[in-house]
Amino acid sequence: MYEQVLDPLFGSLGWSALAAALPLLVLFLLLGLVRMAAWKASLIALVVSLAIAVLVYPMPVGPALLSATLGAAFGFFPILWIVINAIWVYNMTVTTGHFDVLQRTFSRVSGDRRIQAVIIAFCFGALLEALAGFGTPVAITTVMLLALGFSPITSAVVALVANTAPVAFGALASPLVTLASVTDLPLSELGAMTGRQTPILAVVVPIVLVGIIDGLKGVRETLPATLTCGITFGLAQFVAANYISVPLADIVASLVAAGATVLLLKVWTPQGAAESEAAAQADSRAVIARAYAPYLIIIAVFVVAQIGPVSDLLDAVTVKFNWPGLHVANAAGEELSLTEFKFNWLTSAGSLLLIAGLLSIAAIRISGRDALDRYLGTYVQLKWPIVTVMSVLAIAYVMNASGQTATLGNWMAGAGGIFALIAPILGWLGTAVTGSDTSSNSLFGALQVAAANKVGIDPVLAAASNGSGGVLGKMISPQNLAIAAGAVGMSGKEGDIFRRVLPWSVVFLVAMCALAYLQSLPVLAWMVP
């Protein structure tokens, strides 16, 4: 069994942390400065992470390679499995023309494509995040924005920035469920605390989206709509997370925000409307119903799958096993569970999306042959994002298993009384690497609680700050950059998108750090449940 050593370089945690950060530095420098294609950059960074694990950490070559294969497998299932099946459903609606109908219904809500972009990227994206997560909203809303007439890079940037506030409660609160399991803290308290952080972010995101599209002039002209959308989303997310249901927080928030915005647009029209290029032809109610059918079926399948007896039946065939040949213990000699692979092939969100897709075939009247062609074509469409995601997750698992991630976390946890200020940075870092707030919470959740207890900070605040900070790392993660780029035909140009979203990621992160720090002080301590 390999036992982690957290200070392998000169016995210094600081020097070791510098070495442990090299794979991430290489990855983001290749993306941001060299402008290398994400799949190439991630493969090079994977080699660097393996080299650090073997040459700096005392990890043998065999376990290092095995941890990389485990990460790659996890990258495909469940993460890519979700994205592939979600994109397949979307591709079928494109083939049958139902996507165009869906697009036109959004256009009829408002003739202003700035408002349409907010409804699609923020509200509809939040609903997709609530149901599936893991890159699905980015992939689908990016293409929808492209169809409105936005440039490929603007479509990608808007979709990525919009995919922030809903992420902590995404995939029926999977990040928080994971956080509760690794910290032994109540899900209700973690959900309530997160519901007192991310709703504040939600208020400004719609405004920022319009700013990206049309600058300050556009922000002024659309402010009533963006404020209505952001405030109602934030309030609904807060109320749902604290008083209704943590898993349903995003579903409630997205529907309330969309409804409130639509009602406002019935009595108010923005000045300087940037008209959409979408066709304004009328569609029958039956045609519109078929266009919405796949998404209604998705909601129905996910809701039914959460019913106790149904969930138990689906979960009965779940297989869990330790990755063959890989045994890892932490610095204290305790065996880690990160070597376990969970193959929940029926309860996985990707499998539920596949079931919903199969049910949608008849609803949207596509032939079985065309549906199969679209399914195989989806793998071809996503070939480079698939390589990227599997490589990035391989990096994450090599860093986790060797101890590189723990070194970085423990080094940051040594900040003492100001730990609350940097707690969100750990979550941000974890999501930036893995592309998943769920994985970030799995990586750093327990560490956040241990550090919080050590320095006298409320552990619920520290743990929730990990997830809230993590949502801001999603827009710069190579996994999501690759998905967005692939959706709009920009594969190989992820670096261009990265440079556009990085400033927003950093600005939001600084604000979240300040909020978490003030919540650890008497100033905002009343916000902690």
Short mmCIF file of C-alpha atoms in Angstrom, two decimals, residues 88-286:
data_model
loop_
_atom_site.label_atom_id
_atom_site.label_comp_id
_atom_site.label_asym_id
_atom_site.label_seq_id
_atom_site.Cartn_x
_atom_site.Cartn_y
_atom_site.Cartn_z
CA TRP A 88 -27.64 13.31 -28.06
CA VAL A 89 -31.10 14.43 -26.95
CA TYR A 90 -30.29 17.92 -28.19
CA ASN A 91 -28.96 16.61 -31.53
CA MET A 92 -32.18 14.68 -32.12
CA THR A 93 -34.22 17.85 -31.62
CA VAL A 94 -31.99 19.62 -34.15
CA THR A 95 -32.47 16.85 -36.72
CA THR A 96 -36.25 16.96 -36.39
CA GLY A 97 -36.44 20.76 -36.37
CA HIS A 98 -37.88 20.88 -32.85
CA PHE A 99 -34.89 22.81 -31.60
CA ASP A 100 -35.79 25.64 -33.99
CA VAL A 101 -39.31 25.63 -32.56
CA LEU A 102 -37.92 25.83 -29.04
CA GLN A 103 -35.70 28.69 -30.15
CA ARG A 104 -38.67 30.59 -31.58
CA THR A 105 -40.65 30.24 -28.36
CA PHE A 106 -37.81 31.90 -26.49
CA SER A 107 -37.73 34.61 -29.16
CA ARG A 108 -41.42 35.35 -28.64
CA VAL A 109 -40.84 36.03 -24.94
CA SER A 110 -38.86 39.10 -25.96
CA GLY A 111 -37.58 40.45 -29.26
CA ASP A 112 -34.40 41.56 -27.49
CA ARG A 113 -31.74 38.90 -27.86
CA ARG A 114 -29.93 40.21 -24.74
CA ILE A 115 -32.97 39.26 -22.66
CA GLN A 116 -33.28 35.99 -24.58
CA ALA A 117 -29.64 35.22 -23.74
CA VAL A 118 -30.29 35.74 -20.03
CA ILE A 119 -33.38 33.50 -20.08
CA ILE A 120 -31.58 30.78 -22.04
CA ALA A 121 -28.12 30.85 -20.44
CA PHE A 122 -29.17 31.66 -16.88
CA CYS A 123 -32.72 30.36 -16.32
CA PHE A 124 -32.87 27.44 -18.76
CA GLY A 125 -29.21 26.66 -18.06
CA ALA A 126 -29.97 26.53 -14.34
CA LEU A 127 -32.79 24.06 -14.96
CA LEU A 128 -30.44 21.85 -16.99
CA GLU A 129 -27.84 22.18 -14.22
CA ALA A 130 -30.45 21.15 -11.65
CA LEU A 131 -31.36 18.03 -13.61
CA ALA A 132 -28.06 16.84 -15.07
CA GLY A 133 -25.12 19.14 -14.34
CA PHE A 134 -21.59 18.09 -15.33
CA GLY A 135 -21.31 20.30 -18.43
CA THR A 136 -24.78 19.64 -19.85
CA PRO A 137 -26.08 23.24 -19.54
CA VAL A 138 -22.91 24.64 -21.09
CA ALA A 139 -23.10 22.31 -24.07
CA ILE A 140 -26.78 22.97 -24.83
CA THR A 141 -27.12 26.68 -24.04
CA THR A 142 -23.93 27.51 -25.97
CA VAL A 143 -25.50 26.19 -29.18
CA MET A 144 -28.80 27.93 -28.44
CA LEU A 145 -26.99 31.24 -28.06
CA LEU A 146 -25.13 30.62 -31.30
CA ALA A 147 -28.49 30.17 -33.05
CA LEU A 148 -29.60 33.58 -31.74
CA GLY A 149 -26.85 35.19 -33.80
CA PHE A 150 -24.09 35.57 -31.22
CA SER A 151 -20.51 34.80 -32.25
CA PRO A 152 -19.13 31.39 -31.22
CA ILE A 153 -16.79 32.85 -28.59
CA THR A 154 -19.46 35.14 -27.10
CA SER A 155 -21.89 32.20 -26.95
CA ALA A 156 -19.30 30.08 -25.13
CA VAL A 157 -18.30 32.84 -22.69
CA VAL A 158 -21.91 33.75 -21.80
CA ALA A 159 -22.85 30.08 -21.24
CA LEU A 160 -19.79 29.48 -19.04
CA VAL A 161 -20.26 32.60 -16.90
CA ALA A 162 -23.97 31.84 -16.50
CA ASN A 163 -23.12 28.38 -15.19
CA THR A 164 -22.10 29.62 -11.73
CA ALA A 165 -24.80 30.34 -9.14
CA PRO A 166 -26.80 27.13 -9.87
CA VAL A 167 -23.80 24.77 -9.73
CA ALA A 168 -23.68 24.23 -5.96
CA PHE A 169 -27.19 22.71 -6.10
CA GLY A 170 -26.71 21.04 -9.49
CA ALA A 171 -27.64 17.48 -10.43
CA LEU A 172 -30.22 17.42 -7.61
CA ALA A 173 -27.68 18.80 -5.11
CA SER A 174 -25.03 16.15 -5.83
CA PRO A 175 -22.18 18.48 -4.71
CA LEU A 176 -23.84 19.05 -1.34
CA VAL A 177 -24.80 15.41 -0.88
CA THR A 178 -21.15 14.51 -1.48
CA LEU A 179 -20.01 17.26 0.89
CA ALA A 180 -22.30 15.96 3.62
CA SER A 181 -20.98 12.43 3.18
CA VAL A 182 -17.28 13.37 3.44
CA THR A 183 -17.70 15.83 6.33
CA ASP A 184 -20.43 14.09 8.40
CA LEU A 185 -22.24 17.44 8.56
CA PRO A 186 -26.04 17.59 8.05
CA LEU A 187 -27.12 18.14 4.44
CA SER A 188 -29.79 20.55 5.63
CA GLU A 189 -27.22 22.82 7.33
CA LEU A 190 -24.80 22.70 4.40
CA GLY A 191 -27.64 23.48 1.99
CA ALA A 192 -28.87 26.34 4.17
CA MET A 193 -25.39 27.87 4.43
CA THR A 194 -24.78 27.55 0.69
CA GLY A 195 -28.20 29.12 0.20
CA ARG A 196 -26.86 32.18 2.03
CA GLN A 197 -23.86 32.57 -0.28
CA THR A 198 -24.65 31.68 -3.90
CA PRO A 199 -27.97 33.63 -4.08
CA ILE A 200 -25.94 36.84 -3.65
CA LEU A 201 -23.89 35.82 -6.68
CA ALA A 202 -27.08 35.06 -8.61
CA VAL A 203 -28.26 38.68 -8.30
CA VAL A 204 -25.35 40.04 -10.36
CA VAL A 205 -24.78 37.24 -12.89
CA PRO A 206 -27.62 38.24 -15.30
CA ILE A 207 -26.28 41.82 -15.28
CA VAL A 208 -22.78 40.58 -16.08
CA LEU A 209 -24.11 38.45 -18.95
CA VAL A 210 -25.66 41.49 -20.63
CA GLY A 211 -22.43 43.40 -19.97
CA ILE A 212 -20.48 40.71 -21.84
CA ILE A 213 -22.92 40.92 -24.75
CA ASP A 214 -23.55 44.65 -25.02
CA GLY A 215 -21.37 46.58 -22.57
CA LEU A 216 -22.49 49.22 -20.06
CA LYS A 217 -25.07 50.67 -22.43
CA GLY A 218 -26.80 47.29 -22.64
CA VAL A 219 -26.61 46.90 -18.86
CA ARG A 220 -28.45 50.20 -18.34
CA GLU A 221 -31.11 49.43 -20.94
CA THR A 222 -31.94 45.97 -19.58
CA LEU A 223 -31.45 46.57 -15.85
CA PRO A 224 -35.11 46.08 -14.80
CA ALA A 225 -35.16 42.63 -16.46
CA THR A 226 -31.74 41.47 -15.25
CA LEU A 227 -32.41 42.63 -11.70
CA THR A 228 -35.81 40.91 -11.71
CA CYS A 229 -34.25 37.70 -12.97
CA GLY A 230 -31.30 37.73 -10.58
CA ILE A 231 -33.18 38.81 -7.47
CA THR A 232 -36.07 36.37 -7.90
CA PHE A 233 -33.62 33.54 -8.63
CA GLY A 234 -31.57 34.39 -5.55
CA LEU A 235 -34.61 34.68 -3.27
CA ALA A 236 -36.14 31.44 -4.57
CA GLN A 237 -32.83 29.59 -4.19
CA PHE A 238 -32.46 30.91 -0.63
CA VAL A 239 -36.02 29.96 0.36
CA ALA A 240 -35.86 26.52 -1.27
CA ALA A 241 -32.45 25.67 0.22
CA ASN A 242 -33.42 26.77 3.71
CA TYR A 243 -37.10 25.88 3.99
CA ILE A 244 -38.27 23.60 1.16
CA SER A 245 -35.80 21.09 -0.30
CA VAL A 246 -32.05 21.29 -0.92
CA PRO A 247 -32.13 18.98 -4.00
CA LEU A 248 -34.96 21.03 -5.58
CA ALA A 249 -33.41 24.46 -4.94
CA ASP A 250 -32.27 25.09 -8.53
CA ILE A 251 -35.45 23.73 -10.10
CA VAL A 252 -37.55 26.09 -7.99
CA ALA A 253 -35.19 29.05 -8.56
CA SER A 254 -34.92 28.63 -12.34
CA LEU A 255 -38.69 28.36 -12.84
CA VAL A 256 -39.46 31.30 -10.53
CA ALA A 257 -36.84 33.53 -12.19
CA ALA A 258 -38.02 32.67 -15.70
CA GLY A 259 -41.65 33.23 -14.74
CA ALA A 260 -40.96 36.58 -13.08
CA THR A 261 -38.93 37.80 -16.06
CA VAL A 262 -41.65 36.77 -18.53
CA LEU A 263 -44.29 38.59 -16.46
CA LEU A 264 -42.16 41.75 -16.40
CA LEU A 265 -41.73 41.66 -20.18
CA LYS A 266 -45.51 41.74 -20.59
CA VAL A 267 -45.58 45.26 -19.15
CA TRP A 268 -42.08 46.56 -19.94
CA THR A 269 -39.89 46.64 -23.05
CA PRO A 270 -36.14 47.38 -22.96
CA GLN A 271 -34.77 50.32 -24.90
CA GLY A 272 -32.28 49.78 -27.71
CA ALA A 273 -33.47 46.21 -28.22
CA ALA A 274 -30.89 44.07 -30.03
CA GLU A 275 -33.25 42.04 -32.18
CA SER A 276 -32.71 38.31 -32.54
CA GLU A 277 -32.08 36.71 -35.91
CA ALA A 278 -34.44 33.85 -35.02
CA ALA A 279 -37.45 33.44 -37.27
CA ALA A 280 -40.73 34.85 -36.02
CA GLN A 281 -43.05 32.35 -37.73
CA ALA A 282 -45.96 30.97 -35.75
CA ASP A 283 -46.01 27.38 -34.52
CA SER A 284 -49.01 25.32 -33.54
CA ARG A 285 -49.50 24.28 -29.93
CA ALA A 286 -48.93 20.65 -30.88
#
